[in-house]
mmCIF file of C-alpha atoms in Angstrom:
data_model
loop_
_atom_site.group_PDB
_atom_site.id
_atom_site.type_symbol
_atom_site.label_atom_id
_atom_site.label_comp_id
_atom_site.label_asym_id
_atom_site.label_seq_id
_atom_site.Cartn_x
_atom_site.Cartn_y
_atom_site.Cartn_z
ATOM 1 C CA MET A 1 -41.175 -33.079 -98.097
ATOM 2 C CA ALA A 2 -40.639 -33.139 -94.336
ATOM 3 C CA LEU A 3 -40.865 -36.923 -94.341
ATOM 4 C CA LYS A 4 -38.276 -37.140 -97.112
ATOM 5 C CA ARG A 5 -35.946 -34.874 -95.196
ATOM 6 C CA ARG A 6 -36.322 -37.015 -92.087
ATOM 7 C CA THR A 7 -35.373 -40.214 -93.922
ATOM 8 C CA PHE A 8 -32.476 -38.375 -95.563
ATOM 9 C CA LEU A 9 -31.203 -37.233 -92.175
ATOM 10 C CA ARG A 10 -31.527 -40.734 -90.813
ATOM 11 C CA LYS A 11 -29.575 -42.125 -93.761
ATOM 12 C CA THR A 12 -26.806 -39.558 -93.430
ATOM 13 C CA SER A 13 -26.504 -40.120 -89.687
ATOM 14 C CA LYS A 14 -26.267 -43.867 -90.329
ATOM 15 C CA LEU A 15 -23.596 -43.262 -92.961
ATOM 16 C CA SER A 16 -21.615 -40.941 -90.705
ATOM 17 C CA HIS A 17 -21.862 -43.520 -87.914
ATOM 18 C CA LEU A 18 -20.501 -46.201 -90.249
ATOM 19 C CA ALA A 19 -17.719 -43.872 -91.341
ATOM 20 C CA GLN A 20 -16.876 -43.172 -87.701
ATOM 21 C CA VAL A 21 -16.745 -46.876 -86.886
ATOM 22 C CA HIS A 22 -14.609 -47.500 -89.968
ATOM 23 C CA ARG A 23 -12.210 -44.721 -88.978
ATOM 24 C CA VAL A 24 -11.909 -46.065 -85.435
ATOM 25 C CA LEU A 25 -11.238 -49.569 -86.726
ATOM 26 C CA ARG A 26 -8.639 -48.254 -89.168
ATOM 27 C CA LEU A 27 -6.904 -46.266 -86.415
ATOM 28 C CA HIS A 28 -6.922 -49.322 -84.168
ATOM 29 C CA ARG A 29 -5.414 -51.425 -86.956
ATOM 30 C CA LEU A 30 -2.731 -48.805 -87.598
ATOM 31 C CA LYS A 31 -1.805 -48.712 -83.924
ATOM 32 C CA ARG A 32 -1.596 -52.495 -83.818
ATOM 33 C CA HIS A 33 0.536 -52.472 -86.983
ATOM 34 C CA LYS A 34 2.925 -49.889 -85.528
ATOM 35 C CA ARG A 35 3.217 -51.907 -82.332
ATOM 36 C CA LYS A 36 3.992 -54.999 -84.399
ATOM 37 C CA ILE A 37 6.767 -53.120 -86.203
ATOM 38 C CA ALA A 38 8.132 -51.874 -82.860
ATOM 39 C CA ASP A 39 8.124 -55.428 -81.517
ATOM 40 C CA ARG A 40 9.982 -56.633 -84.598
ATOM 41 C CA LYS A 41 12.607 -53.896 -84.165
ATOM 42 C CA ALA A 42 12.999 -54.782 -80.493
ATOM 43 C CA LEU A 43 13.443 -58.447 -81.383
ATOM 44 C CA HIS A 44 15.970 -57.483 -84.046
ATOM 45 C CA PHE A 45 17.996 -55.415 -81.569
ATOM 46 C CA MET A 46 17.834 -58.221 -79.010
ATOM 47 C CA SER A 47 19.150 -60.723 -81.543
ATOM 48 C CA LEU A 48 21.953 -58.306 -82.476
ATOM 49 C CA GLU A 49 22.958 -57.922 -78.822
ATOM 50 C CA ASN A 50 22.866 -61.678 -78.311
ATOM 51 C CA ASP A 51 25.216 -62.321 -81.245
#
């Protein structure tokens, strides 16, 4: 019983770690995406000013 619980805890901690990593990666991707959109807007405004 105790052994089972230990493996279960290890599995859950591994899963939570994976979830954490996934969340961090997703946040990073979102930030990069937002920055890309901001860059595109800036470029758009620049092209408008140049015309």
